mmCIF file of C-alpha atoms in Angstrom:
data_model
loop_
_atom_site.group_PDB
_atom_site.id
_atom_site.type_symbol
_atom_site.label_atom_id
_atom_site.label_comp_id
_atom_site.label_asym_id
_atom_site.label_seq_id
_atom_site.Cartn_x
_atom_site.Cartn_y
_atom_site.Cartn_z
ATOM 1 C CA MET A 1 0.000 0.000 0.000
ATOM 2 C CA GLU A 2 1.301 3.461 -0.864
ATOM 3 C CA ASP A 3 1.978 6.070 1.822
ATOM 4 C CA ASN A 4 -0.775 8.387 0.624
ATOM 5 C CA GLU A 5 -3.270 5.510 0.957
ATOM 6 C CA ILE A 6 -2.088 4.781 4.496
ATOM 7 C CA ILE A 7 -2.361 8.468 5.398
ATOM 8 C CA ALA A 8 -5.884 8.501 3.945
ATOM 9 C CA LEU A 9 -6.763 5.600 6.284
ATOM 10 C CA TYR A 10 -5.535 7.672 9.235
ATOM 11 C CA MET A 11 -7.525 10.676 8.022
ATOM 12 C CA ASP A 12 -10.636 8.468 7.818
ATOM 13 C CA ARG A 13 -9.842 7.153 11.339
ATOM 14 C CA SER A 14 -9.737 3.588 10.022
ATOM 15 C CA GLU A 15 -8.004 1.118 12.347
ATOM 16 C CA ALA A 16 -6.619 -0.563 9.220
ATOM 17 C CA ALA A 17 -4.138 2.332 9.112
ATOM 18 C CA ILE A 18 -2.201 0.834 12.004
ATOM 19 C CA SER A 19 -1.990 -2.657 10.512
ATOM 20 C CA GLU A 20 -0.937 -1.203 7.138
ATOM 21 C CA THR A 21 1.663 0.950 8.861
ATOM 22 C CA ASP A 22 2.998 -2.102 10.678
ATOM 23 C CA ARG A 23 3.018 -4.136 7.484
ATOM 24 C CA LYS A 24 5.007 -1.497 5.615
ATOM 25 C CA TYR A 25 7.152 0.094 8.349
ATOM 26 C CA GLY A 26 7.107 -2.305 11.299
ATOM 27 C CA LYS A 27 10.504 -3.827 10.536
ATOM 28 C CA TYR A 28 12.004 -0.349 10.060
ATOM 29 C CA CYS A 29 10.597 0.893 13.383
ATOM 30 C CA ARG A 30 11.771 -2.220 15.220
ATOM 31 C CA TYR A 31 15.255 -1.755 13.745
ATOM 32 C CA ILE A 32 15.423 1.813 15.033
ATOM 33 C CA ALA A 33 13.994 0.980 18.468
ATOM 34 C CA TYR A 34 16.134 -2.129 18.984
ATOM 35 C CA GLY A 35 19.261 -0.297 17.848
ATOM 36 C CA ILE A 36 18.766 2.177 20.680
ATOM 37 C CA LEU A 37 17.244 -0.032 23.373
ATOM 38 C CA ARG A 38 18.950 -3.398 22.715
ATOM 39 C CA ASP A 39 15.955 -5.215 24.146
ATOM 40 C CA ASN A 40 13.238 -6.850 22.029
ATOM 41 C CA GLU A 41 10.425 -6.312 24.531
ATOM 42 C CA GLU A 42 11.284 -2.662 25.092
ATOM 43 C CA ALA A 43 11.657 -2.143 21.334
ATOM 44 C CA GLU A 44 8.261 -3.731 20.679
ATOM 45 C CA GLU A 45 6.645 -1.519 23.320
ATOM 46 C CA CYS A 46 8.282 1.504 21.704
ATOM 47 C CA VAL A 47 6.917 0.521 18.272
ATOM 48 C CA ASN A 48 3.417 0.174 19.721
ATOM 49 C CA ASP A 49 3.788 3.597 21.313
ATOM 50 C CA THR A 50 4.861 4.912 17.914
ATOM 51 C CA TYR A 51 1.652 3.695 16.310
ATOM 52 C CA PHE A 52 -0.362 5.345 19.088
ATOM 53 C CA ARG A 53 1.489 8.639 18.538
ATOM 54 C CA VAL A 54 1.015 8.440 14.776
ATOM 55 C CA TRP A 55 -2.704 7.725 15.278
ATOM 56 C CA ASN A 56 -2.990 10.847 17.424
ATOM 57 C CA ALA A 57 -0.890 12.995 15.071
ATOM 58 C CA ILE A 58 -2.675 12.177 11.805
ATOM 59 C CA PRO A 59 -4.956 14.157 11.564
ATOM 60 C CA PRO A 60 -4.411 17.061 12.021
ATOM 61 C CA HIS A 61 -0.828 16.662 10.788
ATOM 62 C CA CYS A 62 -0.338 15.295 7.262
ATOM 63 C CA PRO A 63 3.318 14.255 6.820
ATOM 64 C CA ASN A 64 5.092 14.692 3.493
ATOM 65 C CA CYS A 65 7.161 11.556 4.043
ATOM 66 C CA LEU A 66 5.482 8.911 6.182
ATOM 67 C CA ARG A 67 8.671 6.839 6.615
ATOM 68 C CA THR A 68 10.616 9.813 7.998
ATOM 69 C CA PHE A 69 7.680 10.886 10.169
ATOM 70 C CA ILE A 70 7.341 7.429 11.713
ATOM 71 C CA GLY A 71 11.109 6.997 12.036
ATOM 72 C CA ARG A 72 11.498 10.274 13.941
ATOM 73 C CA ILE A 73 8.694 9.364 16.332
ATOM 74 C CA THR A 74 10.171 5.907 16.939
ATOM 75 C CA ARG A 75 13.657 7.299 17.499
ATOM 76 C CA GLY A 76 12.426 9.970 19.915
ATOM 77 C CA LEU A 77 10.418 7.470 21.934
ATOM 78 C CA ALA A 78 13.314 5.006 22.027
ATOM 79 C CA LEU A 79 15.768 7.690 23.152
ATOM 80 C CA ASN A 80 13.381 8.786 25.926
ATOM 81 C CA LYS A 81 12.874 5.198 27.039
ATOM 82 C CA SER A 82 16.624 4.557 26.934
ATOM 83 C CA GLU A 83 17.270 7.611 29.083
ATOM 84 C CA LYS A 84 14.746 6.428 31.663
ATOM 85 C CA LEU A 85 16.145 2.897 31.664
ATOM 86 C CA SER A 86 19.709 4.195 31.976
ATOM 87 C CA ALA A 87 18.743 6.362 34.917
ATOM 88 C CA LYS A 88 17.150 3.380 36.610
ATOM 89 C CA LYS A 89 19.969 0.950 35.873
ATOM 90 C CA ARG A 90 22.811 3.501 35.985
ATOM 91 C CA LYS A 91 24.270 2.029 32.831
ATOM 92 C CA GLU A 92 25.750 3.739 29.823
ATOM 93 C CA GLY A 93 24.969 2.271 26.403
ATOM 94 C CA GLN A 94 25.483 3.211 22.781
ATOM 95 C CA THR A 95 23.057 6.092 23.144
ATOM 96 C CA ALA A 96 25.099 7.927 25.737
ATOM 97 C CA LEU A 97 28.358 7.093 23.994
ATOM 98 C CA ALA A 98 27.257 8.294 20.561
ATOM 99 C CA LEU A 99 25.651 11.447 21.902
ATOM 100 C CA GLU A 100 28.748 12.243 23.941
ATOM 101 C CA GLU A 101 30.890 11.874 20.808
ATOM 102 C CA LEU A 102 28.599 14.193 18.898
ATOM 103 C CA SER A 103 28.571 16.767 21.680
ATOM 104 C CA GLU A 104 32.222 17.466 20.805
ATOM 105 C CA CYS A 105 31.113 19.193 17.621
ATOM 106 C CA ILE A 106 27.394 20.053 17.930
ATOM 107 C CA PRO A 107 25.955 22.134 20.781
ATOM 108 C CA ASP A 108 22.838 20.904 22.583
ATOM 109 C CA MET A 109 20.057 22.425 20.500
ATOM 110 C CA HIS A 110 17.423 21.635 23.128
ATOM 111 C CA ASN A 111 19.066 24.085 25.494
ATOM 112 C CA SER A 112 19.697 26.761 22.910
ATOM 113 C CA GLU A 113 17.916 30.034 23.396
ATOM 114 C CA ASN A 114 18.696 31.183 19.885
ATOM 115 C CA ALA A 115 16.333 29.779 17.242
ATOM 116 C CA ALA A 116 18.422 31.332 14.449
ATOM 117 C CA GLU A 117 21.482 29.422 15.672
ATOM 118 C CA ASP A 118 19.470 26.185 15.681
ATOM 119 C CA ILE A 119 18.484 26.777 12.051
ATOM 120 C CA VAL A 120 22.106 27.433 11.066
ATOM 121 C CA ILE A 121 23.162 24.200 12.783
ATOM 122 C CA LYS A 122 20.472 22.187 10.971
ATOM 123 C CA GLU A 123 21.315 23.718 7.589
ATOM 124 C CA THR A 124 25.041 23.193 8.103
ATOM 125 C CA LEU A 125 24.464 19.572 9.144
ATOM 126 C CA ASP A 126 22.275 18.955 6.081
ATOM 127 C CA ARG A 127 24.901 20.467 3.780
ATOM 128 C CA PHE A 128 27.688 18.546 5.557
ATOM 129 C CA LEU A 129 25.902 15.223 5.071
ATOM 130 C CA LYS A 130 25.016 16.005 1.449
ATOM 131 C CA ASP A 131 28.663 16.729 0.616
ATOM 132 C CA LEU A 132 30.038 13.529 2.170
ATOM 133 C CA PRO A 133 30.980 10.507 0.064
ATOM 134 C CA PRO A 134 28.193 7.894 0.307
ATOM 135 C CA GLU A 135 30.089 5.464 2.569
ATOM 136 C CA SER A 136 31.124 8.203 5.015
ATOM 137 C CA ARG A 137 27.554 9.536 5.093
ATOM 138 C CA LYS A 138 26.180 6.071 5.811
ATOM 139 C CA ILE A 139 28.723 5.484 8.583
ATOM 140 C CA PHE A 140 27.893 8.860 10.168
ATOM 141 C CA VAL A 141 24.138 8.272 9.973
ATOM 142 C CA ARG A 142 24.429 4.698 11.285
ATOM 143 C CA ARG A 143 26.331 5.953 14.312
ATOM 144 C CA TYR A 144 24.512 9.158 15.147
ATOM 145 C CA TRP A 145 20.962 8.551 13.900
ATOM 146 C CA TYR A 146 20.539 4.792 14.358
ATOM 147 C CA LEU A 147 23.055 4.718 17.244
ATOM 148 C CA SER A 148 24.744 1.580 15.951
ATOM 149 C CA SER A 149 27.888 0.427 17.713
ATOM 150 C CA ILE A 150 31.294 0.727 16.063
ATOM 151 C CA ARG A 151 31.395 -3.064 15.743
ATOM 152 C CA GLU A 152 27.981 -3.214 14.038
ATOM 153 C CA ILE A 153 29.015 -0.539 11.551
ATOM 154 C CA ALA A 154 32.321 -2.294 10.859
ATOM 155 C CA ASP A 155 30.540 -5.606 10.273
ATOM 156 C CA GLU A 156 27.923 -4.019 8.030
ATOM 157 C CA PHE A 157 30.463 -2.256 5.814
ATOM 158 C CA GLY A 158 33.179 -4.922 5.931
ATOM 159 C CA LEU A 159 35.621 -2.561 7.656
ATOM 160 C CA LYS A 160 37.888 -2.823 10.678
ATOM 161 C CA GLU A 161 36.590 -1.195 13.850
ATOM 162 C CA SER A 162 39.634 1.076 13.929
ATOM 163 C CA LYS A 163 38.812 2.338 10.420
ATOM 164 C CA VAL A 164 35.243 3.151 11.496
ATOM 165 C CA SER A 165 36.470 4.916 14.653
ATOM 166 C CA VAL A 166 39.004 6.990 12.731
ATOM 167 C CA THR A 167 36.434 7.835 10.047
ATOM 168 C CA LEU A 168 33.941 9.012 12.673
ATOM 169 C CA PHE A 169 36.616 11.033 14.478
ATOM 170 C CA ARG A 170 37.577 12.789 11.244
ATOM 171 C CA LEU A 171 33.944 13.413 10.322
ATOM 172 C CA ARG A 172 33.211 14.972 13.727
ATOM 173 C CA LYS A 173 36.297 17.162 13.393
ATOM 174 C CA ARG A 174 35.227 18.220 9.890
ATOM 175 C CA LEU A 175 31.681 18.960 11.084
ATOM 176 C CA LYS A 176 33.009 21.049 13.946
ATOM 177 C CA THR A 177 35.107 23.052 11.465
ATOM 178 C CA GLU A 178 32.052 23.593 9.244
ATOM 179 C CA LEU A 179 30.001 24.801 12.205
ATOM 180 C CA GLU A 180 32.781 27.139 13.322
ATOM 181 C CA LYS A 181 32.846 28.659 9.808
ATOM 182 C CA GLU A 182 29.168 29.488 10.376
ATOM 183 C CA GLY A 183 29.969 31.119 13.709
ATOM 184 C CA ILE A 184 28.788 28.229 15.899
ATOM 185 C CA ILE A 185 31.317 27.704 18.669
ATOM 186 C CA ILE A 186 31.065 24.749 21.028
#
């Protein structure tokens, strides 16, 4: 079923929208949630919460890209759940590690009081990713969007872990330089 048909089901408040969403994007959502939470039960709960959020968001919202819309909701819910679980268990996982790495070059936009600065950061990040060679872009996105471990990325791309680590280090350094050119200082 096409995205516009699924969105139409949501607009009509048809419960079939959820089953069609799961059929088309369930595996994708589970991949995102499991990558962050590393627990099948927690990931499944997160995916169910995603469907509930999507049900409540459409209408009134009508997303341009359903996959991205659902992915962002899933990722946000999984990150929130991971933060709560980490606080309870006092453990640090890939989420904390990856976000700490990224904090070396990108300021915390949630605490920013300057909306214009946030826009510059987003535009610079978009341009940075667009200009990267495909493999570097995929490595960066796997680490900082999907929060995959260095080992998982290395296995997926047939690289050594050290190569992935060095690549990510250089990409963060390059991103920091790009942001500094735009007047964003960490």
